[in-house]
XYZ file of C-alpha atoms in Angstrom:
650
model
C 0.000 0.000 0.000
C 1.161 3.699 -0.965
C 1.429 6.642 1.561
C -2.118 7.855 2.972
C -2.393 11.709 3.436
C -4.584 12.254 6.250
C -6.578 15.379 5.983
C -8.217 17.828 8.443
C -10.026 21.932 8.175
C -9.052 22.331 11.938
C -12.399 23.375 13.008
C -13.246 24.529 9.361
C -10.853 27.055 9.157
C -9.172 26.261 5.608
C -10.412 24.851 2.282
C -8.681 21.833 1.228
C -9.920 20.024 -2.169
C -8.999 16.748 -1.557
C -9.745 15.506 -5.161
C -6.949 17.992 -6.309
C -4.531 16.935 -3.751
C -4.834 13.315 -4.828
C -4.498 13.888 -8.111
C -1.518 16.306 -8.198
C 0.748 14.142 -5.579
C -0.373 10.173 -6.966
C -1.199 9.565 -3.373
C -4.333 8.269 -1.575
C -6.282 11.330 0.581
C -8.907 10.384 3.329
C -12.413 12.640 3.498
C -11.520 16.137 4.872
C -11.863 15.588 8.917
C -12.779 18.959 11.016
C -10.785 17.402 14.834
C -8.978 14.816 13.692
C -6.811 15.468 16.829
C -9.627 15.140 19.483
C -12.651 13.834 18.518
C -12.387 12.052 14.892
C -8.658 10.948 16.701
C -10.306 7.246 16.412
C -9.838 7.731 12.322
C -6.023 7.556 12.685
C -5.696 4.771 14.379
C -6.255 2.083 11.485
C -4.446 4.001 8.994
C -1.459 3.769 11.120
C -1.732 0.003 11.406
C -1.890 -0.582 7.840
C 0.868 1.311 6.383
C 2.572 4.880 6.100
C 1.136 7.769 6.870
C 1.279 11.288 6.338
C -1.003 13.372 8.521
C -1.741 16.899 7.533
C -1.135 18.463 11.132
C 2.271 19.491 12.775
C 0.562 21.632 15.830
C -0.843 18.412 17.485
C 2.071 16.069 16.292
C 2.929 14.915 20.016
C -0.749 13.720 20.129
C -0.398 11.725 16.596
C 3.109 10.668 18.160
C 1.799 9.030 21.286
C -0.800 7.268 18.837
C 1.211 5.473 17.127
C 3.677 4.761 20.282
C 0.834 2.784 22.078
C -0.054 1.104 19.123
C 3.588 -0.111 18.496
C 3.518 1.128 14.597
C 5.781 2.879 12.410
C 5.654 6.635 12.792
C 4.328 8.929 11.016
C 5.301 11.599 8.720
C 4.147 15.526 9.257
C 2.772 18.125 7.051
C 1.451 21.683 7.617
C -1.261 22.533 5.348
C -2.406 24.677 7.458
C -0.068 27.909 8.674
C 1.858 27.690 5.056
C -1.418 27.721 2.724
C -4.388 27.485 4.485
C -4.965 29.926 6.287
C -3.790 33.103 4.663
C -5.598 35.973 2.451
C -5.505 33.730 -0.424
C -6.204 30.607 1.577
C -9.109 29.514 -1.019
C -6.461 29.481 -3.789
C -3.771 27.883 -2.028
C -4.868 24.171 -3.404
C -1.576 24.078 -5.832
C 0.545 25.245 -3.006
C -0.973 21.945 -0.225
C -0.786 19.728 -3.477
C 3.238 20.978 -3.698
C 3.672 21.138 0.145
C 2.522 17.110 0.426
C 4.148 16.086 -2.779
C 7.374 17.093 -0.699
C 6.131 15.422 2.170
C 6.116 12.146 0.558
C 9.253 12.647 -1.234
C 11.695 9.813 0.725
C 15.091 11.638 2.207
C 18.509 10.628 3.108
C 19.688 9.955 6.064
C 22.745 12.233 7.400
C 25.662 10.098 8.145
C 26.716 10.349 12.038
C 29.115 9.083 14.377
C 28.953 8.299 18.290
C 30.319 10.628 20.752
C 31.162 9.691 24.069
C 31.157 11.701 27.323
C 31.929 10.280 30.520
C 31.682 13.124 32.412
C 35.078 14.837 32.997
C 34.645 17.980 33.519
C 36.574 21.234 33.456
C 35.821 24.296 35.082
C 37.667 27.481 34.686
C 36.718 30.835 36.436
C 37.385 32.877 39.972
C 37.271 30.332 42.882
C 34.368 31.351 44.902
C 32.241 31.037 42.183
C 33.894 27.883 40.521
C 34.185 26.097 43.402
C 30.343 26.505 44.208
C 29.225 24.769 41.112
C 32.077 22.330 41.180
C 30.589 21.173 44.577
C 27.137 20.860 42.921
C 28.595 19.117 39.908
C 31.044 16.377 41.761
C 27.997 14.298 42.628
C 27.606 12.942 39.061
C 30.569 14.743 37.090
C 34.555 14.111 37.434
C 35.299 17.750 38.232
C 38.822 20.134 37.978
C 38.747 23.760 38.532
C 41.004 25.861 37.294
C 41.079 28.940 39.689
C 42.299 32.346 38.211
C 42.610 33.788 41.713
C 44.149 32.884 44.383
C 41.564 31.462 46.233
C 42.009 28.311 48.463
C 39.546 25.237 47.715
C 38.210 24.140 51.090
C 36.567 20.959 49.451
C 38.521 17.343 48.234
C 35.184 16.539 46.200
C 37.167 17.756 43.085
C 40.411 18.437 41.968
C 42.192 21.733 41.700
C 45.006 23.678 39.593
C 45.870 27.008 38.868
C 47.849 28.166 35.857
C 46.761 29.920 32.606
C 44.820 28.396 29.964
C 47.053 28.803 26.397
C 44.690 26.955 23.579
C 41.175 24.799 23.954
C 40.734 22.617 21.207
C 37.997 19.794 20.061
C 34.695 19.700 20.875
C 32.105 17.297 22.890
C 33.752 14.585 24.162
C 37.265 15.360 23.158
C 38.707 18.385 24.215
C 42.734 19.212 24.570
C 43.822 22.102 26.788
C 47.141 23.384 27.061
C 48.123 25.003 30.160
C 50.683 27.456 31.049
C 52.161 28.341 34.850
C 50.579 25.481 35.779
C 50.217 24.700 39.869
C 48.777 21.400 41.555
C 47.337 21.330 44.691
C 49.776 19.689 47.476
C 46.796 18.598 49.715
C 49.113 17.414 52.710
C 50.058 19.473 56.349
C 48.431 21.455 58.233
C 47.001 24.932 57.533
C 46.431 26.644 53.534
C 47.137 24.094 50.995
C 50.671 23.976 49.230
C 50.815 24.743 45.340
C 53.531 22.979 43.394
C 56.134 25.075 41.188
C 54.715 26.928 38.172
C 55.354 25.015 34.644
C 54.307 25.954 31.079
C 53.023 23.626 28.324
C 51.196 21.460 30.411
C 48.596 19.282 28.254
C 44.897 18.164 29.654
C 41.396 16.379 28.190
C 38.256 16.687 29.178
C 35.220 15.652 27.794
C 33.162 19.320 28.563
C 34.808 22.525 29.387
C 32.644 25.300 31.215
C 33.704 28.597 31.288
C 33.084 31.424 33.997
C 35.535 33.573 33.393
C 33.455 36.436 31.645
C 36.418 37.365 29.367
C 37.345 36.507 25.871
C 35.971 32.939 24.919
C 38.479 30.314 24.987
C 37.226 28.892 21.660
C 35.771 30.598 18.126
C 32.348 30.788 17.728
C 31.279 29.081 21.718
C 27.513 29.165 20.931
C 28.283 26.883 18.192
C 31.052 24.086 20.134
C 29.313 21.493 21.418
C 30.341 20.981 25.438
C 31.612 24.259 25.511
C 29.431 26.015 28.390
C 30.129 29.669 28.705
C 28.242 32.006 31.521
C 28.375 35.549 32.419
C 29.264 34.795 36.263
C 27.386 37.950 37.185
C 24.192 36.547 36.015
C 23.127 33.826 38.673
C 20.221 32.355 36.729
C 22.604 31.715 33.769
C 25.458 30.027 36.012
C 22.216 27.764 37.384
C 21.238 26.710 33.958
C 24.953 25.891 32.413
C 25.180 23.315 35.568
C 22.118 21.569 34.914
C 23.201 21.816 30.900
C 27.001 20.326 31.853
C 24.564 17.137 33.772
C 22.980 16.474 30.811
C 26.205 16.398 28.967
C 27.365 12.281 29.793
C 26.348 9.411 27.671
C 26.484 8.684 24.093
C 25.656 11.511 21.425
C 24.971 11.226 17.502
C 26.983 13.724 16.073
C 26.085 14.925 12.135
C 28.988 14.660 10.059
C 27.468 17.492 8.126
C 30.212 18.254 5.347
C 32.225 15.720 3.458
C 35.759 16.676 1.869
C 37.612 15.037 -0.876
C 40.973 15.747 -0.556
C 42.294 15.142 -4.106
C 40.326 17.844 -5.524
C 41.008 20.783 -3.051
C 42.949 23.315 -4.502
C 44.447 25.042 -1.092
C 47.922 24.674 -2.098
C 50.653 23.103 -4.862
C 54.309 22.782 -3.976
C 53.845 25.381 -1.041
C 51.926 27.829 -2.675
C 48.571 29.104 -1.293
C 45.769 29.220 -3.799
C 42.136 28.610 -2.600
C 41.244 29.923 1.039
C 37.741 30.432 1.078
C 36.217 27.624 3.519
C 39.448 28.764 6.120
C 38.520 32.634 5.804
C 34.786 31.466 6.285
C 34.088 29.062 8.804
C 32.918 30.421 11.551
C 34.199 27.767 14.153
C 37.855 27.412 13.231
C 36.994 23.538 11.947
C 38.885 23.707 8.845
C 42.362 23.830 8.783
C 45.257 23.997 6.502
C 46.764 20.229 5.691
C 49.574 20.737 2.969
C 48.471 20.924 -0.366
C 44.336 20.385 1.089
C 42.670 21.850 4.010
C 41.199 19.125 6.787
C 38.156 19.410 8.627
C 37.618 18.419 12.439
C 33.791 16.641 12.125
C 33.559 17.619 15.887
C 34.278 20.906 15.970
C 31.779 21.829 12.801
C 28.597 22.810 13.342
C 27.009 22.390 9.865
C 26.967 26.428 8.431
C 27.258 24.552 5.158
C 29.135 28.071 4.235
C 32.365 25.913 3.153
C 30.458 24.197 0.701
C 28.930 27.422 -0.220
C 32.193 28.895 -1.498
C 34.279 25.624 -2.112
C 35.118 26.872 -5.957
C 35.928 22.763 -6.284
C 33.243 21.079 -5.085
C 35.969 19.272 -2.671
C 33.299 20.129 0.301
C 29.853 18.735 -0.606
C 26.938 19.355 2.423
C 25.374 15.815 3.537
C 22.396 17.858 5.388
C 20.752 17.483 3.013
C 23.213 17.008 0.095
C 22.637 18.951 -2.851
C 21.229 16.271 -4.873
C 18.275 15.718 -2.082
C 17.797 19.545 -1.942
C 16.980 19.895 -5.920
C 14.963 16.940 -5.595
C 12.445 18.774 -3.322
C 12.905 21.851 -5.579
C 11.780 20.129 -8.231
C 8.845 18.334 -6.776
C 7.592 21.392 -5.367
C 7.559 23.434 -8.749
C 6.308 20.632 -10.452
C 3.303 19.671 -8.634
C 2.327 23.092 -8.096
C 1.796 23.276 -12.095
C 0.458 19.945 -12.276
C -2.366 21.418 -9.886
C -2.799 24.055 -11.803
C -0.745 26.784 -10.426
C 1.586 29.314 -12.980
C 4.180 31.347 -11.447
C 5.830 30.024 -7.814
C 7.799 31.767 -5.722
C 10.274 30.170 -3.310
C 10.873 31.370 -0.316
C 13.902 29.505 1.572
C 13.815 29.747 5.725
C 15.098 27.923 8.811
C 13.057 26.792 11.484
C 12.792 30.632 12.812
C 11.372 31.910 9.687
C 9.134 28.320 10.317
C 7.710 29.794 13.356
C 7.217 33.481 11.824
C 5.277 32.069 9.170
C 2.958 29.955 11.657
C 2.706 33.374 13.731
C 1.156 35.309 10.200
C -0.793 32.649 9.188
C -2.305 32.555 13.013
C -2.682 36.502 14.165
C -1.961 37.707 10.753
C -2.548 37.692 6.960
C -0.827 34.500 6.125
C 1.782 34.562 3.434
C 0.717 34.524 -0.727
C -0.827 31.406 -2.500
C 2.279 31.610 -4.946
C 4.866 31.582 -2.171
C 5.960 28.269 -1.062
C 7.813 27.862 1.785
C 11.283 25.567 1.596
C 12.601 24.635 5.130
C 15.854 23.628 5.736
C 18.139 22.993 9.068
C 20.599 26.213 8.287
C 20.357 28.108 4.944
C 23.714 29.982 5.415
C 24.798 27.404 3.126
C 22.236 28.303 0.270
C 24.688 28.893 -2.619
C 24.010 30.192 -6.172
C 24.563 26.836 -7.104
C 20.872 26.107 -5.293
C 19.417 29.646 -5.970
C 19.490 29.207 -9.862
C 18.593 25.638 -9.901
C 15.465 26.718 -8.335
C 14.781 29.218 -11.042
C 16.037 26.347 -13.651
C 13.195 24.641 -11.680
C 10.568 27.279 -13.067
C 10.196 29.284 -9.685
C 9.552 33.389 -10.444
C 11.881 34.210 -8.240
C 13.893 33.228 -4.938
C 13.913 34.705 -1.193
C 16.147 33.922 1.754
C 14.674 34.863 5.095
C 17.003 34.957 7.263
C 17.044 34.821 11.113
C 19.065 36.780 13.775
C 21.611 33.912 13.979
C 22.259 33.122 10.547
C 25.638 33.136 8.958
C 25.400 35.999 6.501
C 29.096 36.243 4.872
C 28.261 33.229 2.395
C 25.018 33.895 1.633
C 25.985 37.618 0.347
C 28.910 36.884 -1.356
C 26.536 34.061 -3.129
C 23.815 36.493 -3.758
C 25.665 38.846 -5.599
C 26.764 35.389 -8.160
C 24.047 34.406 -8.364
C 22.517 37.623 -9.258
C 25.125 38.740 -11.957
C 24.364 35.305 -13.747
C 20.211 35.574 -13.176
C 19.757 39.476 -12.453
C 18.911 41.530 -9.289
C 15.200 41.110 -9.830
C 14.456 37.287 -9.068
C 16.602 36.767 -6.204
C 16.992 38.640 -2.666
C 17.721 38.151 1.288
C 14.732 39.343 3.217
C 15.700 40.658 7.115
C 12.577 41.240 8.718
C 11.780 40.404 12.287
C 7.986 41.095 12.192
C 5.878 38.486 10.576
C 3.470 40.871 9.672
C 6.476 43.078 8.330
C 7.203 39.716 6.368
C 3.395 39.165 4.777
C 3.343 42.895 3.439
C 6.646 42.398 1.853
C 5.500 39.144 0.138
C 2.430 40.349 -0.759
C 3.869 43.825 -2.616
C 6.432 41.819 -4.327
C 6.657 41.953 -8.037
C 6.802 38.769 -9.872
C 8.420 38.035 -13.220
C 7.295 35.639 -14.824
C 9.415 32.207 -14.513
C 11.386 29.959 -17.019
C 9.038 29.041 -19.735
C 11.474 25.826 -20.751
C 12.326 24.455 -17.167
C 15.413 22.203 -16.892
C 16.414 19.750 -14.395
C 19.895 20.659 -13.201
C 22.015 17.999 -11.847
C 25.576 16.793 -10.853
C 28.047 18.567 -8.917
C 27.259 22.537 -8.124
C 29.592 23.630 -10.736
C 27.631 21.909 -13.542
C 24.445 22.925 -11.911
C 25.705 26.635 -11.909
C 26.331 25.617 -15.852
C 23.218 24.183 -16.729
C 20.974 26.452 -14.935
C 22.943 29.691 -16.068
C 22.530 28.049 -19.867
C 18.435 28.050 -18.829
C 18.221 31.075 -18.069
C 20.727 32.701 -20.613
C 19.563 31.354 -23.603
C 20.561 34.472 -25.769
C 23.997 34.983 -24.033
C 26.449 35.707 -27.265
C 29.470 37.117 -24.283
C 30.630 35.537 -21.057
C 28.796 36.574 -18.393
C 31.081 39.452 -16.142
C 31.396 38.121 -12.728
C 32.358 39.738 -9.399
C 35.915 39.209 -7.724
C 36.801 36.316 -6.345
C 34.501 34.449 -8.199
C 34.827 30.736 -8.974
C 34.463 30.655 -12.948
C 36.190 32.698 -15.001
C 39.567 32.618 -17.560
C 43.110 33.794 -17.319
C 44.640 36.850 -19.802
C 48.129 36.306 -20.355
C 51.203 38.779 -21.062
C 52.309 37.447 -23.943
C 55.044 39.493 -24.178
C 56.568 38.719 -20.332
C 55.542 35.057 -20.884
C 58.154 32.915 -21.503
C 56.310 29.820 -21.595
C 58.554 28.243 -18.285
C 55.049 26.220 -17.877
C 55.579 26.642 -13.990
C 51.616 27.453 -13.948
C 50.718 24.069 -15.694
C 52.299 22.619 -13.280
C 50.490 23.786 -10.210
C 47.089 23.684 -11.958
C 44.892 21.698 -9.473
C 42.028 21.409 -11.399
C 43.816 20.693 -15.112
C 42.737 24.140 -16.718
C 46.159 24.743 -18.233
C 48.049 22.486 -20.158
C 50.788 22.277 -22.258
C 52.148 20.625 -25.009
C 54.657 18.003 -25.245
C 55.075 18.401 -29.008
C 55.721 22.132 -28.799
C 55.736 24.866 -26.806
C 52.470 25.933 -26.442
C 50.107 27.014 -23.313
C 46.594 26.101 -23.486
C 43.914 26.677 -20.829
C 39.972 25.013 -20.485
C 37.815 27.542 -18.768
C 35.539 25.604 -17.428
C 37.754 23.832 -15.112
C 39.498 27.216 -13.926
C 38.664 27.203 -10.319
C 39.890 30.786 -10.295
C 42.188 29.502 -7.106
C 44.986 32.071 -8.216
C 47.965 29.305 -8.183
C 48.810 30.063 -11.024
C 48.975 33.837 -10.683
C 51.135 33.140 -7.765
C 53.304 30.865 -9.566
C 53.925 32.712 -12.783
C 58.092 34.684 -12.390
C 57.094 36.906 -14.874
C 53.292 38.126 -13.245
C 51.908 37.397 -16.582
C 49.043 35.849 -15.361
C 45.751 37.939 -14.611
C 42.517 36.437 -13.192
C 39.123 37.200 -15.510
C 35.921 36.322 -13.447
C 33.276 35.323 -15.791
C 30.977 32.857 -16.707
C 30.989 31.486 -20.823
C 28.242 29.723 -21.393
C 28.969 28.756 -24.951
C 30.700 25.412 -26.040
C 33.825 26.612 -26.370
C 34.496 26.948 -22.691
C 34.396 23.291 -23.114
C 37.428 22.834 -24.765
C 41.415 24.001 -24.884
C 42.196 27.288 -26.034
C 45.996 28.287 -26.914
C 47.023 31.093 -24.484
C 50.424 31.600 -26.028
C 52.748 29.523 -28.065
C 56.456 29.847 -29.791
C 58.803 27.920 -32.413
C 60.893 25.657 -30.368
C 64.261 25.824 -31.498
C 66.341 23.519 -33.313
C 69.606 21.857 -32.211
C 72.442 22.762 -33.994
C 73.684 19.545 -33.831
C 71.100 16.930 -34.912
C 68.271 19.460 -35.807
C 65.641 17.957 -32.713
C 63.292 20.247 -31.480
C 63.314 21.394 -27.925
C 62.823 24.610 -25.441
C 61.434 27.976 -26.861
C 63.401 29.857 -29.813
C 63.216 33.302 -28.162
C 63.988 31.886 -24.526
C 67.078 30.307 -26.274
C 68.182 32.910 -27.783
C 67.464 35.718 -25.197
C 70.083 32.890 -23.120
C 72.402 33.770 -25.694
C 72.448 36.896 -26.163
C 73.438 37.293 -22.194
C 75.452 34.268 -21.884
C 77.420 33.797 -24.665
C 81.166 35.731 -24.690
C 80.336 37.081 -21.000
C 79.467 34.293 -18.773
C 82.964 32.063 -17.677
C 81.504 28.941 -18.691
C 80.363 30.120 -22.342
C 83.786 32.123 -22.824
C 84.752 30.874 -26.467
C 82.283 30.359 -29.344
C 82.872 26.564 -28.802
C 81.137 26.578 -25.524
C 78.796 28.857 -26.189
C 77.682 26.432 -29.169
C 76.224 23.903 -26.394
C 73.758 25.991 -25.268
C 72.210 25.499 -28.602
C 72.143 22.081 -28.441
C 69.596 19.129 -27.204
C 70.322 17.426 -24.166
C 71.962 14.347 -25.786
C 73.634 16.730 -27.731
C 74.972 18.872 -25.135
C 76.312 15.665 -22.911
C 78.227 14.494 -25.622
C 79.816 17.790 -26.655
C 80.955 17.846 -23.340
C 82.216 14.873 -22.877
C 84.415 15.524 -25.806
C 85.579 18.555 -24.836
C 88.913 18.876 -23.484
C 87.430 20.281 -19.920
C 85.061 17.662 -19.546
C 82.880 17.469 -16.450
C 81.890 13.951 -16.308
C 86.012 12.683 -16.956
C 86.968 10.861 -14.189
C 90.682 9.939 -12.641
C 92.290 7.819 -14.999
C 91.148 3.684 -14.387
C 94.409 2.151 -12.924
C 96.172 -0.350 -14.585
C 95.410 -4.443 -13.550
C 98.510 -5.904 -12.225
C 99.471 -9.383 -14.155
C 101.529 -12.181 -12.752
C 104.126 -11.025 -15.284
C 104.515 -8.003 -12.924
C 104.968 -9.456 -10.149
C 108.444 -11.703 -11.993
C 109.281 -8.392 -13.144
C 109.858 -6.934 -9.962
C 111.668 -9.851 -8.605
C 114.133 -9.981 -11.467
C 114.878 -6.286 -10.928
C 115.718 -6.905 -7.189
């Protein structure tokens, strides 16, 4: 048996055509109840049993929850009908929008790989004493507890341990965390009176498995809302130094930790031969998780808290997201656009939002006007790592235009760098970050918007977010006769070379991480791909002569498909045997300063060789009265007959 959506007006305060929800999504609807949470709750109850369900109600959920507990059954999925279409100005137009909303709702997702972290309980707790050792006593019950005192206060308790000294560097998260110590002291808990400290000593190491922090200065880590175990309390604020203790006892056991990003190391384009190129996830993340690795960058899984801003800028697509991964993500994209047509719906609007812009979306729809028919909402766990990749698949998709709403905490250096891409590829009229706080503020803003009209020939982007970007950009740029101009710094574009300064030394070719430029092992020749320049800047970096300058831009015609010649020369030709090799001018600019000045191109004679081939060259040389590779002479093998010789002569 399919999925059963299960269908209820809440006290008859929407219109739901059930008929036209059936149809649109291919899935079986039950009759329209009016309190399918209270009275008509008996109606859920067989569904349940007999396979999966779908119930359109997320305000009651706990009640559908602890249904389908007692009755030992699989549980059930969610959909809100009602705050996202139902009940809005437009609510008795909003059947494409529910047909789209429970077509998504359907739609199977991936799981997010995870991995178990353990806490046992060791705890460490930095701050003044008086106050540290106050929760420390509350703690020591259930948690193995050292305080760190940055005063001079004496501990007049053995229920936990006790060192002074000056935290250097926290690292790790939940679970795992290394601290380095400097001026360390330990307690001396023996003889009478104060307690005796031990000598001070730097670069002393320590693990703990949560570190909570009371000091009320600096944070000892990047980002501490976002590090998992790290507790951090103003110690002024009594109510908040209450609720990190009962937070650090909830802290033991075993945790599932998302391992939200995935890298693949052979495609990162940090560094070649120690040379920096690419640093866009290090200048972005906001918790200090990614970290330079040699020629790649590595990224703790502990410390991350899944921004998805990395993947956002990656100009590679060496860091995918997993939460969702992109691939899932276009998938509900494109069910959403399509059903809404299929139930007769024309234009769509998208508007992307976390679970904040969730709740100021149920708070218009309840006390307000609801938002637009046409807009339909796209939820997702963060959206700081909403890239142009995703913002013009969605228009590929056939949506009139996208909108970000963001939320006080969101990450915004990703998402407006990616705004302005994606806008110089799609235009500054179908795609925009909304910051509003109010929801009502919110529903007037949808509701004035302007809508263009959407793709007429939708496509369905797919593969990595580079040849998404392509295919999309292609959609919606069907008349595009130029590149596209990009802003700095972005990640497609082409390389103009000096000619003139070149002097086709190849050292660029052979940093190219992505296999952009390429030479020519039949002549000397540089030739460059733009679609595979990542725009990293190696080769910039590389080039002796800085005859390299980046061009971002975006050609969308075949011919950024294939190898264009940059700059090329004759190569010269031995003197000797006539082979080809090196670059005529290069050659002969060698000449011109060598030859007659240099000591070891005097005389015309040794001048000659440095117009000769390698084999060439060796050989002259080893002719040549002065020769390099000559040896001592081999001595000569002594015969019997040598040996009677020099007993006749004695």
């Amino acid at each position: 048996m399919g999925t059963r959506l299960l269908l209820c007006d809440c006290a008859g305060t929407q219109t739901i055509d059930a008929e036209k929800l059936s149809s649109a999504c291919d899935v079986a609807c039950s009759r329209i109840h009016t309190a399918l949470c209270t009275k008509e709750l008996e109606s859920v109850a067989q569904p349940l049993q007999e396979g999966k369900v779908v119930i359109a109600c997320t305000q009651e959920q706990d009640v559908f929850l602890a249904l389908a507990d007692e009755l030992g059954v699989e549980v059930p999925g969610f959909v809100d009908l009602r705050d996202r279409a139902g009940w809005s100005e437009q609510g008795q137009d909003a059947a494409p929008k529910m047909a789209a909303l429970a077509a998504e709702a359907v739609l199977p997702q991936p799981i997010t790989p995870s991995v178990d972290v353990v806490s046992e309980g060791t705890c460490f707790i930095v701050g003044p004493g008086a106050l540290s050792f106050e929760v420390a006593e509350r703690l020591s019950d259930q948690l193995a507890v050292t305080v760190l005192a940055t005063d001079d206060m004496d501990p007049m308790s053995r229920s936990f341990d006790v060192v002074r000294g000056r935290v250097r560097t926290v690292k790790g998260a939940l679970g795992g965390f290394s601290i380095k110590l400097d001026a360390l002291q330990q307690l001396e808990p023996g003889g009478r009176g104060a307690f005796g400290w031990t000598e001070p000593r730097d670069g002393a190491n320590s693990s703990c498995d949560m570190v909570v922090d009371l000091t009320g200065g600096t944070p000892l880590v990047q980002a501490p809302a976002k590090r998992e175990g790290y507790l951090r309390a103003d110690p002024k604020d009594a109510v908040a130094v209450e609720r990190l203790a009962f937070e650090a006892m909830q802290l033991v056991g075993t945790f599932e930790k998302p391992l939200y990003v995935r890298l693949e190391e052979s495609l990162c384009a940090h560094s070649r031969a120690e040379q920096v190129g690419c640093t866009n996830c290090l200048d972005i993340c906001p918790t200090g998780a990614i970290t330079p690795a040699g020629e790649h960058v590595a990224i703790d899984p502990m410390v991350c808290a899944g921004c998805g801003e990395c993947a956002a800028v990656c100009p590679s697509t060496a860091i995918t997201y997993e939460d969702p991964p992109v691939s899932a993500l276009l998938s509900r994209m494109h069910i959403l656009s399509r059903t809404y047509r299929r139930a007769g719906g024309q234009a769509p609007r998208l508007l992307v939002h976390d679970a904040h812009g969730a709740e100021m979306i149920r708070l218009s729809a309840r006390f307000g006007r609801g938002i637009p028919a046409d807009v339909i909402p796209l939820e997702l766990n963060v959206i700081s790592g909403f890239g142009h990749a995703e913002m013009l698949a969605a228009l590929a998709h056939g949506f009139a235009r996208v909108d970000v709403l963001l939320a006080p905490t969101t990450e915004r250096d990703a998402l407006d760098r990616e705004l302005a891409l994606a806008q110089a590829i799609a235009g500054t009229a179908v795609l925009a970050l909304i910051d509003v706080a109010d929801p009502d503020a919110l529903s007037d803003l949808l509701y004035a918007q302007d809508v263009p009209p959407p793709l007429a020939d939708t496509v369905l982007p797919l593969g990595n977010r580079r040849q998404i970007t392509r295919l999309a950009a292609q959609a919606l740029n069907p008349q595009a006769a130029a590149p596209l101009p990009l802003p700095e710094n972005a990640p497609y574009g082409a390389i103009a070379v000096d000619t003139d300064a070149c002097t086709l030394c190849l050292s660029c070719v052979s940093l190219c991480p992505s296999g952009a430029l390429a030479d020519n092992p039949d002549m000397p020749q540089l030739n460059f791909q733009q679609d595979a320049c990542l725009q990293c800047g190696l080769c910039r970096t590389i080039c002796p002569e800085n005859a390299i300058t980046l061009v971002p831009q975006l050609d969308l015609s075949d011919a950024a498909l294939s190898q264009d010649v940059l700059n090329e020369e004759d190569p010269f030709a031995c003197v000797e045997c006539g082979a080809l090799f090196g670059v005529k001018s290069t050659v002969e600019r060698i000449m011109e300063k060598l030859s007659g000045t240099h000591p070891m191109f005097a005389t015309s004679e040794q001048a000659r060789m440095i117009q000769m081939c390698d084999n060439c060259r060796v050989n002259a040389q080893f002719q040549h009265k002065d020769n390099p590779f000559q040896s001592n002479p081999k001595p000569k093998v002594v015969t019997t007959e040598d040996y009677f010789s020099k007993r006749k002569d004695h």
